[in-house]
Amino acid sequence: MTTLLHGKTASGTDDDSGTGAKPPRTRRKAAASRGGNRRYENLAALGFLGPWFLGLALITAGPLMASLYFSFTDYNLIGDHQWVGLENYERMVTDTRLHSALKVTFVYVFVSVPLQLAMALALAMVLDRGLRGLALYRSVYYLPSLLGGSVAVAILWRQVFGANGLINQVLAFFGIQGEGWVSHPDYALGTLVILNVWTFGAPMVIFLAGLRQIPAMYYEAAAVDGASPLRRFWHITIPMLTPIIFFNLVLQIINAFQTFTQAFIVSGGTGGPSDSTLFYTLYLYQRGFGAFDMGYASAMAWLLLMIIGGFTAVNFLASKFWVFYGD
Amino acid sequence: MATKTAAPAPKQQRTRAERTRRLLIHLGLIGFGLIMLYPLLWMLSSSFKPTAEIFREPGLIPWSFTPENYTEGWNALQHPFHRYLLNSAIVVGGAIVGNLIGCSMAAYAFARLEFRGKRLFFAIMLATIMLPIHVVIVPQYILFAQLDWINTFYPLIVPKLLATDAFFIFLMVQFIRGLPRDLDEAARIDGCGHVRIFCQIILPLSMPALATTAIFTFIWTWNDFFSQLIFLTSPDMYTVPVALRTFVDSSSQTSWGPLFAMSVVALGPVFGFFLAGQRYLVKGIATTGIK
């Protein structure tokens, strides 16, 4: 079979023999796996993918479709679910708590993600100068992002920004009388933004890896041409790093939209004071698992999915204009 | 380490100006690192202070050192705290085993087998990485309720065995693709089936990816609050985060000492894994971007 294929190409195209060094090998390989083993491979794949298929059907795709269905019903877990059409979605239009939850979440995403990424990039740039002790610094800055999502750190935050908390103790040292930050509607969300910025270590490590990929000769050439550090930053570092910036941006936005634990613990599950920390997911939890308003919670979940999907799509579309993939 | 500054001026020339600059950068980095870690260190030290002292001063030294917060916190809830630690250990252990088995099997298929619909399934798998858990949690809850699994550890472990943490599949696919194909092709010529190739060649070579998966599964599951809050409803089954949460609710503002002590206990294992697995952690996150 292979000789047949080989003969065919040889007789058919004489002129591209210069580039034809590769084809015979790849053809032979492809033919071998395509030929006798195909059914066996399909069967083996079924075996190896079996658990994943089951999980997809029962835990992921099935529930995804079910929640779409439930979003058109009224369901409180106990009775039967009743088809109510678009009622849940119409209810969203007038649900003021939902509106404040959306606002809180958007503010959080739009403020904390850029700050977090700016911090991550700044530190990565400083650390990428061939300093001694890089590994240690990297670990120290990375640690908070491992702990940041935990209940324990949320508890810590509640105290640190509380009326008698660490921040106010430090402020008192300078003679300033502080607020009870987490219990003040104007500041409570800010404390959670700070918590998210504090976990900049994860994107920082990715930035560091990205900076390593930029060839040193670009900088050397620019230096020879007399480019200032700022120019080098804008014209070499940033463009070369855009794929990494994009990656971090998409990831952190998706993460930030799903924030739950911190808001739940800091506000004691209420989203207070005055709904100032009522994150979208927290409100969804309250509707679904506090009030067992499962239909409405499902509709909320689908709105969240559409928002996150929309953001991701816009990100990908916009990336065509600012993300550069070298060669 | 100094790969990028490969061509600086001769060493003597890197004189005072450069040296003081570097010193200043180091000082800045150390100072900033201390500010970052200060809340954590302060919590650690506060957990050994009498509660009154916690409110009095922001310093790190527990002048009147007392381990009392730990004994008090340990017994403050319905069960002694080791009960919750044990529950968390079971959930985390099950999740790790589940992820290692389920995800590595799927990854082998995606990385090494040719089968019908491979590209489509791979795309679906990638898409599920981005799916927020909130979208599926309500039907999952209903499903598990019908199976009578609420208030058991099954909802937290079984899905892992079914490779629902697609992120780790992706991680392992990337890793396995980087392994030389010659090895398994040679084994295949020697008459090995896929099961043997998977178990005896791919898995042993994939140890770094498996370790990364295990470490991150540990940390994520240990820290996870949302699904444990939803699926575990009786204090007998509470894991550490859920137990801590009831602690916050039940205790008034005055018992910060015991609360901090148990928070320290809750963070301890993650910190331990962080120290032990740093190399894999940083490598894993640098190549894949997991948090």
Coordinates of C-alpha atoms in Angstrom, one line a residue, chain B:
Chain B
M1 CA 19.2 32.6 36.9
A2 CA 20.8 35.6 35.3
T3 CA 20.1 34.4 31.8
K4 CA 18.9 37.7 30.4
T5 CA 21.7 39.9 31.7
A6 CA 24.2 37.7 29.9
A7 CA 26.1 40.6 28.4
P8 CA 26.7 43.2 31.1
A9 CA 29.8 45.3 31.2
P10 CA 32.8 43.6 32.9
K11 CA 32.1 42.8 36.5
Q12 CA 34.2 45.5 38.1
Q13 CA 32.4 48.0 35.9
R14 CA 29.1 47.1 37.4
T15 CA 30.1 49.5 40.1
R16 CA 28.5 51.2 42.9
A17 CA 25.6 52.8 41.1
E18 CA 24.4 49.5 39.8
R19 CA 25.1 47.7 43.1
T20 CA 23.1 50.3 45.1
R21 CA 20.3 50.1 42.6
R22 CA 20.1 46.4 43.0
L23 CA 20.2 46.7 46.8
L24 CA 17.3 49.2 46.7
I25 CA 15.3 46.8 44.5
H26 CA 15.9 44.0 46.9
L27 CA 14.9 46.2 49.8
G28 CA 11.7 47.2 48.0
L29 CA 10.9 43.6 47.1
I30 CA 11.5 42.5 50.7
G31 CA 9.4 45.3 52.1
F32 CA 6.6 44.7 49.7
G33 CA 6.7 40.9 50.4
L34 CA 6.4 41.6 54.1
I35 CA 3.4 43.8 53.6
M36 CA 1.8 41.1 51.5
L37 CA 2.5 38.4 54.1
Y38 CA 1.8 40.6 57.1
P39 CA -1.9 39.7 57.5
L40 CA -1.0 36.0 57.4
L41 CA 1.8 36.4 59.9
W42 CA -0.4 38.6 62.1
M43 CA -3.1 35.9 62.1
L44 CA -0.6 33.3 63.1
S45 CA 0.7 35.4 65.9
S46 CA -2.8 36.5 67.0
S47 CA -3.8 32.9 67.3
F48 CA -1.4 32.7 70.2
K49 CA -2.5 35.9 71.9
P50 CA -5.3 36.3 74.4
T51 CA -8.2 37.8 72.6
A52 CA -7.9 41.2 74.4
E53 CA -4.3 41.5 73.2
I54 CA -5.4 41.0 69.6
F55 CA -7.4 44.2 69.6
R56 CA -4.7 46.2 71.4
E57 CA -1.8 46.2 69.1
P58 CA -0.8 45.3 65.5
G59 CA 2.6 43.9 66.4
L60 CA 3.6 40.3 65.6
I61 CA 5.0 39.2 68.9
P62 CA 2.5 37.5 71.2
W63 CA 3.8 38.9 74.5
S64 CA 1.6 36.8 76.6
F65 CA 1.9 33.6 74.6
T66 CA -0.9 31.2 75.1
P67 CA -2.0 28.0 73.2
E68 CA -5.4 28.3 74.8
N69 CA -7.1 29.5 71.6
Y70 CA -6.2 26.2 70.0
T71 CA -7.8 24.1 72.7
E72 CA -10.8 26.3 72.9
G73 CA -11.3 26.5 69.1
W74 CA -10.7 22.8 68.7
N75 CA -13.8 22.1 70.9
A76 CA -15.9 25.1 70.1
L77 CA -18.2 23.4 67.7
Q78 CA -20.5 20.4 67.9
H79 CA -17.6 18.0 67.1
P80 CA -14.0 18.4 68.0
F81 CA -12.1 19.9 65.1
H82 CA -10.3 16.8 64.1
R83 CA -13.6 15.4 62.9
Y84 CA -13.8 18.2 60.3
L85 CA -10.1 17.7 59.4
L86 CA -10.8 14.0 58.8
N87 CA -13.9 14.7 56.7
S88 CA -11.9 17.1 54.6
A89 CA -9.1 14.6 54.3
I90 CA -11.6 12.0 52.9
V91 CA -13.0 14.4 50.4
V92 CA -9.7 15.6 49.3
G93 CA -8.2 12.1 49.1
G94 CA -11.1 10.9 47.1
A95 CA -10.9 13.9 44.8
I96 CA -7.2 13.3 44.1
V97 CA -7.6 9.6 43.4
G98 CA -10.6 10.4 41.2
N99 CA -8.9 13.1 39.2
L100 CA -5.7 11.1 38.7
I101 CA -7.6 8.1 37.4
G102 CA -10.4 9.8 35.4
C103 CA -8.4 12.6 33.9
S104 CA -5.3 10.6 32.9
M105 CA -7.5 8.0 31.1
A106 CA -9.2 10.7 29.1
A107 CA -6.0 12.4 28.4
Y108 CA -4.4 9.3 27.0
A109 CA -7.2 8.9 24.6
F110 CA -7.0 12.5 23.4
A111 CA -3.2 12.5 23.2
R112 CA -2.5 9.1 21.7
L113 CA -5.6 7.5 20.1
E114 CA -7.1 8.2 16.7
F115 CA -10.9 7.8 16.9
R116 CA -14.0 9.1 15.4
G117 CA -15.1 12.6 16.5
K118 CA -11.9 13.2 18.3
R119 CA -11.7 16.9 17.4
L120 CA -15.3 17.5 18.3
F121 CA -15.0 15.8 21.7
F122 CA -11.7 17.7 22.4
A123 CA -13.4 21.0 21.7
I124 CA -16.3 20.0 24.0
M125 CA -13.8 19.1 26.7
L126 CA -12.1 22.5 26.3
A127 CA -15.4 24.3 26.5
T128 CA -16.4 22.6 29.7
I129 CA -13.3 24.1 31.4
M130 CA -14.9 27.5 31.2
L131 CA -18.3 26.4 32.3
P132 CA -19.2 28.1 35.7
I133 CA -20.2 25.6 38.3
H134 CA -23.2 27.8 39.1
V135 CA -24.9 26.8 35.8
V136 CA -25.0 23.1 36.6
I137 CA -25.2 23.2 40.4
V138 CA -29.0 23.3 40.6
P139 CA -29.7 20.2 38.5
Q140 CA -26.7 18.5 40.1
Y141 CA -28.3 19.1 43.4
I142 CA -31.6 17.7 42.3
L143 CA -29.8 14.6 40.8
F144 CA -27.8 13.9 43.9
A145 CA -30.9 14.5 46.0
Q146 CA -32.7 11.8 44.1
L147 CA -29.8 9.5 44.5
D148 CA -30.0 10.2 48.2
W149 CA -26.4 11.5 48.1
I150 CA -27.0 14.8 49.8
N151 CA -25.0 14.9 53.0
T152 CA -22.6 12.2 51.8
F153 CA -19.2 12.7 50.2
Y154 CA -20.2 11.1 46.9
P155 CA -21.2 14.4 45.2
L156 CA -17.8 15.7 45.9
I157 CA -15.8 12.6 44.8
V158 CA -17.7 10.7 42.1
P159 CA -17.7 13.6 39.6
K160 CA -13.9 13.7 39.8
L161 CA -13.7 10.0 38.9
L162 CA -15.8 10.9 35.9
A163 CA -13.1 13.4 34.8
T164 CA -15.3 16.5 35.2
D165 CA -12.3 18.6 36.1
A166 CA -11.5 19.0 32.4
F167 CA -8.7 21.4 33.2
F168 CA -6.5 18.5 34.3
I169 CA -7.3 16.5 31.2
F170 CA -6.0 19.4 29.2
L171 CA -2.9 19.7 31.3
M172 CA -2.2 16.0 30.9
V173 CA -2.9 16.0 27.1
Q174 CA -0.4 18.7 26.7
F175 CA 2.1 16.8 28.7
I176 CA 1.6 13.4 27.1
R177 CA 1.9 15.0 23.6
G178 CA 5.4 16.1 24.6
L179 CA 6.5 12.6 25.4
P180 CA 8.4 10.8 22.6
R181 CA 6.1 8.6 20.5
D182 CA 8.8 6.1 19.8
L183 CA 8.4 4.5 23.1
D184 CA 4.8 3.5 22.8
E185 CA 5.2 2.7 19.2
A186 CA 8.0 0.3 20.0
A187 CA 5.8 -1.2 22.7
R188 CA 3.0 -1.6 20.3
I189 CA 5.2 -3.4 17.8
D190 CA 6.2 -5.7 20.7
G191 CA 2.5 -6.5 21.0
C192 CA 1.4 -4.3 23.9
G193 CA -2.2 -3.2 24.0
H194 CA -3.2 0.3 25.0
V195 CA -3.9 -0.6 28.6
R196 CA -0.3 -1.8 29.0
I197 CA 1.1 1.2 27.2
F198 CA -0.9 3.5 29.3
C199 CA -0.1 1.9 32.6
Q200 CA 3.5 0.9 32.0
I201 CA 4.9 3.7 29.8
I202 CA 2.7 6.8 29.7
L203 CA 1.7 6.9 33.4
P204 CA 5.3 6.5 34.8
L205 CA 6.6 9.1 32.4
S206 CA 3.8 11.5 33.3
M207 CA 4.7 11.8 36.9
P208 CA 5.3 15.6 36.8
A209 CA 1.8 16.2 35.3
L210 CA 0.2 13.8 37.8
A211 CA 2.0 15.5 40.7
T212 CA 0.7 18.9 39.5
T213 CA -2.8 17.5 39.2
A214 CA -2.6 16.0 42.7
I215 CA -1.3 19.1 44.3
F216 CA -3.8 21.5 42.7
T217 CA -6.6 19.1 43.4
F218 CA -5.6 19.1 47.0
I219 CA -5.4 22.8 47.3
W220 CA -8.6 23.5 45.3
T221 CA -10.7 20.9 47.1
W222 CA -9.3 21.8 50.5
N223 CA -10.2 25.4 49.9
D224 CA -13.5 24.7 48.1
F225 CA -16.4 26.1 49.9
F226 CA -19.3 26.5 47.5
S227 CA -20.1 22.9 46.6
Q228 CA -19.2 21.6 50.1
L229 CA -21.6 24.2 51.6
I230 CA -24.4 23.0 49.3
F231 CA -23.9 19.2 49.5
L232 CA -23.0 18.8 53.1
T233 CA -25.8 19.8 55.4
S234 CA -25.2 17.9 58.7
P235 CA -22.5 18.8 61.2
D236 CA -21.3 15.2 61.1
M237 CA -20.2 15.6 57.5
Y238 CA -18.9 19.1 57.6
T239 CA -15.5 19.7 56.1
V240 CA -13.1 22.3 57.4
P241 CA -14.3 25.3 55.4
V242 CA -18.0 24.6 56.2
A243 CA -17.1 24.1 59.9
L244 CA -15.2 27.4 59.9
R245 CA -18.1 29.1 58.5
T246 CA -20.5 27.9 61.2
F247 CA -17.8 29.0 63.7
V248 CA -18.0 32.6 62.3
D249 CA -21.8 32.6 62.5
S250 CA -22.0 31.1 66.0
S251 CA -19.3 33.1 67.7
S252 CA -19.6 36.7 68.5
Q253 CA -16.9 39.3 67.7
T254 CA -15.1 38.5 70.9
S255 CA -13.8 35.1 70.1
W256 CA -11.4 36.0 67.4
G257 CA -8.5 34.1 69.1
P258 CA -10.1 30.6 68.7
L259 CA -11.4 31.5 65.3
F260 CA -7.9 32.5 64.1
A261 CA -6.4 29.4 65.7
M262 CA -8.7 27.2 63.7
S263 CA -8.1 29.3 60.6
V264 CA -4.4 28.6 61.0
V265 CA -5.2 24.9 61.3
A266 CA -7.2 25.1 58.1
L267 CA -4.5 26.9 56.2
G268 CA -1.7 24.6 57.5
P269 CA -2.1 21.7 55.1
V270 CA -2.2 24.0 52.0
F271 CA 0.9 25.8 53.3
G272 CA 2.6 22.5 53.8
F273 CA 1.8 21.3 50.3
F274 CA 2.9 24.7 49.0
L275 CA 6.3 24.2 50.6
A276 CA 6.6 20.6 49.5
G277 CA 5.4 21.0 46.0
Q278 CA 6.7 24.5 45.1
R279 CA 8.6 23.3 42.1
Y280 CA 5.7 21.6 40.5
L281 CA 3.3 24.4 41.5
V282 CA 5.3 27.1 39.8
K283 CA 6.0 25.0 36.7
G284 CA 2.4 23.9 36.5
I285 CA 1.1 27.4 36.7
A286 CA 3.7 28.9 34.4
T287 CA 2.8 26.5 31.6
T288 CA -0.9 26.3 32.1
G289 CA -2.1 29.2 34.1
I290 CA -3.9 27.5 36.9
K291 CA -4.5 29.4 40.0

